[in-house]
Coordinates of C-alpha atoms and ligand atoms in Angstrom, one line a residue:
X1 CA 0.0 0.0 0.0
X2 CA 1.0 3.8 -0.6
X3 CA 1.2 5.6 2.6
X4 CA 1.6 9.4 1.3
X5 CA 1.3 11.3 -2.3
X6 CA 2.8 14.4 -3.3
X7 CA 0.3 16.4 -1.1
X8 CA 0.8 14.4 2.0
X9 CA 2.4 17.2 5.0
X10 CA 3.9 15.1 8.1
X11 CA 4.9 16.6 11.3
X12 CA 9.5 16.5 11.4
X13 CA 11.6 18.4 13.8
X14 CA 9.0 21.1 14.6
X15 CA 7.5 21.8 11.2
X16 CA 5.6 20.3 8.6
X17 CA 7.3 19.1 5.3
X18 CA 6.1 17.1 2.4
X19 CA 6.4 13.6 2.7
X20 CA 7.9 12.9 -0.4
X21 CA 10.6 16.0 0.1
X22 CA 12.4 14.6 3.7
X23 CA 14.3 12.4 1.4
X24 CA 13.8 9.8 4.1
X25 CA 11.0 6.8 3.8
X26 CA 9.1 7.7 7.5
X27 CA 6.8 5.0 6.9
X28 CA 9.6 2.1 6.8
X29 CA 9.3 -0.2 8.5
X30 CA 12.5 -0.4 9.8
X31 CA 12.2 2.7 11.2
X32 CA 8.7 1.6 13.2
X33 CA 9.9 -1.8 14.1
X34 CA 14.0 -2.2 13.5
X35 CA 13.0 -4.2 10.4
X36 CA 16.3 -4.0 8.8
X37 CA 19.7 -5.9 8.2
X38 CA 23.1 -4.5 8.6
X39 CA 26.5 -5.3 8.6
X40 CA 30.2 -3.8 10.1
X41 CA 32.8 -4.0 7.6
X42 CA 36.8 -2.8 8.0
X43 CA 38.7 -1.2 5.1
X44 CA 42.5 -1.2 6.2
X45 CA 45.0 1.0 4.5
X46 CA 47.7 -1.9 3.6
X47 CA 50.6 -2.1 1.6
X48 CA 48.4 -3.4 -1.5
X49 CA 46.3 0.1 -0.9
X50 CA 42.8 -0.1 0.8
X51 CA 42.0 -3.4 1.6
X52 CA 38.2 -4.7 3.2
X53 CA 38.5 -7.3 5.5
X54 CA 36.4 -10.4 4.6
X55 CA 34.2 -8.0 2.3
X56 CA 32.6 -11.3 0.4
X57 CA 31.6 -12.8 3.7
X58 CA 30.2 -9.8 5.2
X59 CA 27.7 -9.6 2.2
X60 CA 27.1 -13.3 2.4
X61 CA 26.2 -12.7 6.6
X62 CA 23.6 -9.7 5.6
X63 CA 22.2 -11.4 2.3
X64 CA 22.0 -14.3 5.0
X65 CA 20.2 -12.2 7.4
X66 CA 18.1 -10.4 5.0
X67 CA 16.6 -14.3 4.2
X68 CA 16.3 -15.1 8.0
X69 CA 13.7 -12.2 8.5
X70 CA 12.0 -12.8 4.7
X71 CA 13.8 -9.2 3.9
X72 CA 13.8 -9.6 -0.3
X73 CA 17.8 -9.4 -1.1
X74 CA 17.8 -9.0 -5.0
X75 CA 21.7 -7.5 -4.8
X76 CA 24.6 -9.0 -6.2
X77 CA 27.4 -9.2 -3.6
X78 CA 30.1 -8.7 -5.9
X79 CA 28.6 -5.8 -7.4
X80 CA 28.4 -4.6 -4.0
X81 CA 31.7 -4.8 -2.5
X82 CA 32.3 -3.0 -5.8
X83 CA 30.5 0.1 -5.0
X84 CA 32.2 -0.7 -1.5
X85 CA 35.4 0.1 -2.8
X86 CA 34.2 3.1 -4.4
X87 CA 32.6 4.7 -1.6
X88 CA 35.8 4.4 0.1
X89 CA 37.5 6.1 -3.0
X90 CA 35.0 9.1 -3.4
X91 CA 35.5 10.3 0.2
X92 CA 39.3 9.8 0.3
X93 CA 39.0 7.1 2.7
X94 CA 41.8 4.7 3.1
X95 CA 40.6 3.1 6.5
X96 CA 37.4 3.0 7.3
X97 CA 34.7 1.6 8.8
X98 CA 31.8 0.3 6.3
X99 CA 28.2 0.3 7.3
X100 CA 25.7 -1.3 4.8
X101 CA 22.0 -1.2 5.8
X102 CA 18.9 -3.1 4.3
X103 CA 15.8 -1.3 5.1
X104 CA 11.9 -2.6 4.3
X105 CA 9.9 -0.4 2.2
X106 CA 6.6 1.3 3.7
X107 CA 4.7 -0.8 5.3
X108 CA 2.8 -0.1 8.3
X109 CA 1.5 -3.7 9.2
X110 CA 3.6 -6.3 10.8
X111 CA 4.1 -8.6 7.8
X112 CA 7.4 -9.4 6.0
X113 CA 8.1 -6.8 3.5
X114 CA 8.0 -7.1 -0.3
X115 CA 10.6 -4.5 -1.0
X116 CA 13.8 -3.6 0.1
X117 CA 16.4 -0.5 -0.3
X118 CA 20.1 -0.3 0.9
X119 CA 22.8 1.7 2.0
X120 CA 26.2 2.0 2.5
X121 CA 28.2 4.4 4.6
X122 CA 31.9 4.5 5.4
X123 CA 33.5 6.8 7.6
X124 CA 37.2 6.6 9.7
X125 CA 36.6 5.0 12.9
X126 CA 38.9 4.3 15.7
X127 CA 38.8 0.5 17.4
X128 CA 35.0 0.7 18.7
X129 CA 35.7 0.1 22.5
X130 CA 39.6 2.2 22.5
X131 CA 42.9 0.8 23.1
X132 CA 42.6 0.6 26.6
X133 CA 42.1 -2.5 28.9
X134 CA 38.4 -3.1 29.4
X135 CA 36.2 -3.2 32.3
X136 CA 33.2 -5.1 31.8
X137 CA 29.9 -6.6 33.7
X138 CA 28.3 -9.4 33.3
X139 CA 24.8 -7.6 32.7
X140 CA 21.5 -8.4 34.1
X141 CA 20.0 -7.4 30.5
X142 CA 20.2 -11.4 28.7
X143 CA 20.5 -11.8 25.2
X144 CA 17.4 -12.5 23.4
X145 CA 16.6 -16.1 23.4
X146 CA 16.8 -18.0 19.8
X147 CA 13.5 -19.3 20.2
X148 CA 12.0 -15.6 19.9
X149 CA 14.4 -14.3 17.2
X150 CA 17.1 -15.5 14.6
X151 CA 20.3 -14.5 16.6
X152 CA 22.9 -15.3 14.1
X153 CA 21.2 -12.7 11.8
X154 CA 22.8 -9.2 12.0
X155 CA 19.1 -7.4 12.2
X156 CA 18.4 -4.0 13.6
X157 CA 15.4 -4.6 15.9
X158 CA 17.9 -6.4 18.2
X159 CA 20.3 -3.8 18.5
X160 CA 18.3 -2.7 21.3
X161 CA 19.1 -5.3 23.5
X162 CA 23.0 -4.5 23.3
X163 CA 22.2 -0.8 23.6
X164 CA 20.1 -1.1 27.0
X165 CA 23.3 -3.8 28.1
X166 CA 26.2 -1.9 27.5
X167 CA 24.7 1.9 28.4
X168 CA 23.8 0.2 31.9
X169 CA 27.7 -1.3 32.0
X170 CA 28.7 2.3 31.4
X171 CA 26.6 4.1 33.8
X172 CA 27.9 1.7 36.0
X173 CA 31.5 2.6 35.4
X174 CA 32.1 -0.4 32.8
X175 CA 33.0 0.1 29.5
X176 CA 31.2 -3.2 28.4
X177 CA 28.5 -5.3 29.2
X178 CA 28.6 -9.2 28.9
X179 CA 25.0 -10.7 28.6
X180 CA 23.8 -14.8 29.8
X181 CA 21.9 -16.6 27.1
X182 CA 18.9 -17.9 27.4
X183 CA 20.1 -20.7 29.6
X184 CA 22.2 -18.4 32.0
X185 CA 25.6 -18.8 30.2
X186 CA 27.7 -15.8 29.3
X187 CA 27.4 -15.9 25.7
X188 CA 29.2 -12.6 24.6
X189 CA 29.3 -8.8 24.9
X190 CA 26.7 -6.7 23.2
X191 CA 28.4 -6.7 20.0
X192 CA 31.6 -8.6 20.5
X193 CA 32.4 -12.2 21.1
X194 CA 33.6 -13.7 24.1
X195 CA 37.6 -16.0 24.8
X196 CA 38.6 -16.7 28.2
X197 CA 42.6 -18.0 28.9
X198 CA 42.5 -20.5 31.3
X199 CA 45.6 -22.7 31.8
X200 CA 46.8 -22.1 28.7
X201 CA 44.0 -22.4 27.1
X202 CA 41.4 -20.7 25.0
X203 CA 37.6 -21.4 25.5
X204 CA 34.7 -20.2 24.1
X205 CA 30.9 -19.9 24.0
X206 CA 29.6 -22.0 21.0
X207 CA 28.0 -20.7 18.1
X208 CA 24.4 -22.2 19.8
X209 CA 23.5 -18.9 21.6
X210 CA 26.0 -16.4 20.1
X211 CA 26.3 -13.9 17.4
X212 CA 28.6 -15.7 15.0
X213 CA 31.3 -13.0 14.6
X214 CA 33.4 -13.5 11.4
X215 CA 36.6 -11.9 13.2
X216 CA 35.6 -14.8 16.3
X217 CA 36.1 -17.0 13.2
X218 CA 39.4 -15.5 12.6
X219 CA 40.4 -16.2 16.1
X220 CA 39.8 -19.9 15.5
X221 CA 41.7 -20.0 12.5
X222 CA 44.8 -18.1 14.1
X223 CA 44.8 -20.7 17.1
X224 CA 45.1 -23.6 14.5
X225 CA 48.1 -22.2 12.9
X226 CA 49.8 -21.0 16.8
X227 CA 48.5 -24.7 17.5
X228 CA 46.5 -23.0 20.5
X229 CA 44.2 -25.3 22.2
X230 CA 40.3 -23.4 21.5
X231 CA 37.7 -25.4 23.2
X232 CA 34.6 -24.5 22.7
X233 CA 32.0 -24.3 25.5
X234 CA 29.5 -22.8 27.5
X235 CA 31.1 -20.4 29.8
X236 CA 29.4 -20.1 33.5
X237 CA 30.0 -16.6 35.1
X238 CA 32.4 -18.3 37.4
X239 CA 34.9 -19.7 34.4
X240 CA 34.6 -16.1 33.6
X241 CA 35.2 -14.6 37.4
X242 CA 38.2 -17.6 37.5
X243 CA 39.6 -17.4 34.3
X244 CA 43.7 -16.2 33.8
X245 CA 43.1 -13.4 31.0
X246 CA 39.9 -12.7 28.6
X247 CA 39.6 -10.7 25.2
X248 CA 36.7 -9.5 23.0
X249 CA 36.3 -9.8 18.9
X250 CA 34.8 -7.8 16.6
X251 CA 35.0 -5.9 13.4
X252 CA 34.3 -2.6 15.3
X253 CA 36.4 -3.1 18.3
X254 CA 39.0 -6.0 16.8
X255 CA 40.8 -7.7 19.3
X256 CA 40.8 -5.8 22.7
X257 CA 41.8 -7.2 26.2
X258 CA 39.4 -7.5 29.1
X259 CA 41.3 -6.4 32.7
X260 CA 38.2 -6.7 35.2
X261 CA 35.0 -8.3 35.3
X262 CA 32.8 -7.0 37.5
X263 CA 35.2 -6.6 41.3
X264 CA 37.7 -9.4 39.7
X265 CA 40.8 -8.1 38.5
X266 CA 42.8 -10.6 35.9
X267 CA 46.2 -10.7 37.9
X268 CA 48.1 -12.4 34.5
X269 CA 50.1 -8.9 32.7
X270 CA 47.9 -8.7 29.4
X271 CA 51.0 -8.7 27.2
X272 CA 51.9 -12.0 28.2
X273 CA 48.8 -13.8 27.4
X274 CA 47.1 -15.7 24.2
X275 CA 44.6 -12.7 23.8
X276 CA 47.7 -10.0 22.8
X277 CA 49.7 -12.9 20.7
X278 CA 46.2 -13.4 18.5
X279 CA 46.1 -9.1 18.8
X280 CA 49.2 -8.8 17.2
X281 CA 48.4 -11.1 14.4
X282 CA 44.9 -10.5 13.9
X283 CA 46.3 -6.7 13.1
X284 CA 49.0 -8.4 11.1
X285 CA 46.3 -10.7 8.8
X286 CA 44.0 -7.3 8.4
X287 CA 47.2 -5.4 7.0
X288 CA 48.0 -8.1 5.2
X289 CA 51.6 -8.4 6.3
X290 CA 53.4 -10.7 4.5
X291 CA 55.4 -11.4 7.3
X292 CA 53.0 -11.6 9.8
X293 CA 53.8 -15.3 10.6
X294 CA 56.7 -14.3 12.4
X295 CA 55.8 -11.0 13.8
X296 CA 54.1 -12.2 17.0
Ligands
PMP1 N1 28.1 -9.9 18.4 C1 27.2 -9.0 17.9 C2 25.9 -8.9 18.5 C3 27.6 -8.2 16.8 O1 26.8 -7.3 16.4 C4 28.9 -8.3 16.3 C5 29.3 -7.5 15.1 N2 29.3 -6.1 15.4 C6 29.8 -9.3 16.8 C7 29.3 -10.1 17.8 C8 31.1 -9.5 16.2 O2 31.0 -10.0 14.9 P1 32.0 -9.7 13.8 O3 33.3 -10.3 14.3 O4 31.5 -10.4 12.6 O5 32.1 -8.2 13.6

């Protein structure tokens, strides 16, 4: 159905403009009800010039998650990291942070939507949570369960969840909240994954109840070519209160090292753990060091 015509007048900001002229669609639906996909790509200025990280399997994830929630996804993924590159190009960006969104077309009822738009920004963006040692809760806010929603889908509804977790974790001095699953396992942060050192060790919730990240992937990966023992398995907040070291992943915030969880300090120095040795290399494979085997 057609929500407004050329005559249409809506209510914005204090005055009323044509519908048609705000340049925005107010009657998406993703607007109304977060009905929208999006994904986080990195562009890192390497030595073979601007270079996106996993560009192919970013697409894949949001074409995926665009299916999940019956989104219609009639782009080519190719063509797309394409114009990907070239939005990099036109605003001089070298290293960047790339943010394409899928967004329903009008639609005011809550059935799937028959059409679809998208839209790519890129602008330069620091690691998302700093350089710094983190401090983070395990929040009282849990992830939503997989029963209710498709978790491993990237959709904008959700987002809300990780942005009541991790402003509480801040007001309460944190810098990042870690929410249970659906079971009372710590499954992850609000938009990182989740490794714990233990004994030498890595461990790590399973893909079950998690976001799966692609850098968390990358992780894996890494440990198999250190020849790091990765187990993965549900975490109870007390492997987390007892554990040796802990790190998050993500595209936005990369590798970072957790220092406190809640009132536990981690005693082990972060540069001698697992988490900075996968750091290092992590921002090695991104740069695409041809060296970066030996580099760690
Ligand atoms: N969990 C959530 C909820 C996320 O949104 C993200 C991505 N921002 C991640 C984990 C990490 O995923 P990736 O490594 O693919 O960026």
């Amino acid at each position: 159905m057609k929500y407004y015509d050329e005559n249409t007048l809506i209510y914005l900001d204090g005055s009323y403009v044509k519908a048609f002229a705000t340049g925005l669609d107010l009657y998406t639906q993703a607007l109304h009800y977060g009905y929208g996909a999006f994904e986080g790509l990195r562009a890192y200025n390497t030595h073979n010039g601007p270079r996106i990280f996993k560009a192919l399997e970013h697409f894949e994830r949001l074409e995926k998650s665009c299916e999940a929630i019956n989104i219609p996804y009639t782009w080519d993924n190719r063509e797309l990291i394409d114009r990907a590159y070239e939005l990099l190009s036109i605003n001089n960006l070298r290293s960047a942070y790339i943010r394409p969104l899928v967004f329903s077309g009008s639609n005011m009822h809550l059935t799937s939507s028959t059409e679809a738009r998208i839209m790519m920004a890129a602008w330069e963006w620091g690691p998302y949570l700093g350089q710094n040692l983190l401090k983070v809760e395990i929040s009282d806010i849990q992830r939503p369960s997989s029963k209710a929603f498709p978790i491993s889908s990237k959709i904008s509804g959700q987002y809300i969840n990780s942005i009541l977790a991790s402003s509480k974790a801040i007001k309460n001095g944190y810098d990042e909240a870690l929410l249970l699953d659906q079971d009372g396992y710590v499954a992850q942060a609000s938009s990182e994954n989740l490794f714990i050192e233990k004994d030498f060790k890595l461990y790590t919730p399973p893909i079950q109840n998690i976001f799966p990240g692609i850098t968390r992937k990358n992780v894996i990966l890494i440990c198999k070519k250190l020849g790091i023992e990765l187990i993965e398995k549900r975490l109870t907040v007390q492997d987390i209160h007892e554990a040796d070291s802990a790190f998050l992943s993500g595209t936005a915030a990369e590798i970072i090292g957790i220092k406190q969880v809640d009132h536990i300090i981690y005693k082990e120095d972060w540069e001698h753990t697992i988490g900075a040795s996968i750091q290092r290399r992590y921002k090695n494979l991104v740069l695409e060091n041809e060296n970066y085997e030996v580099i760690i």
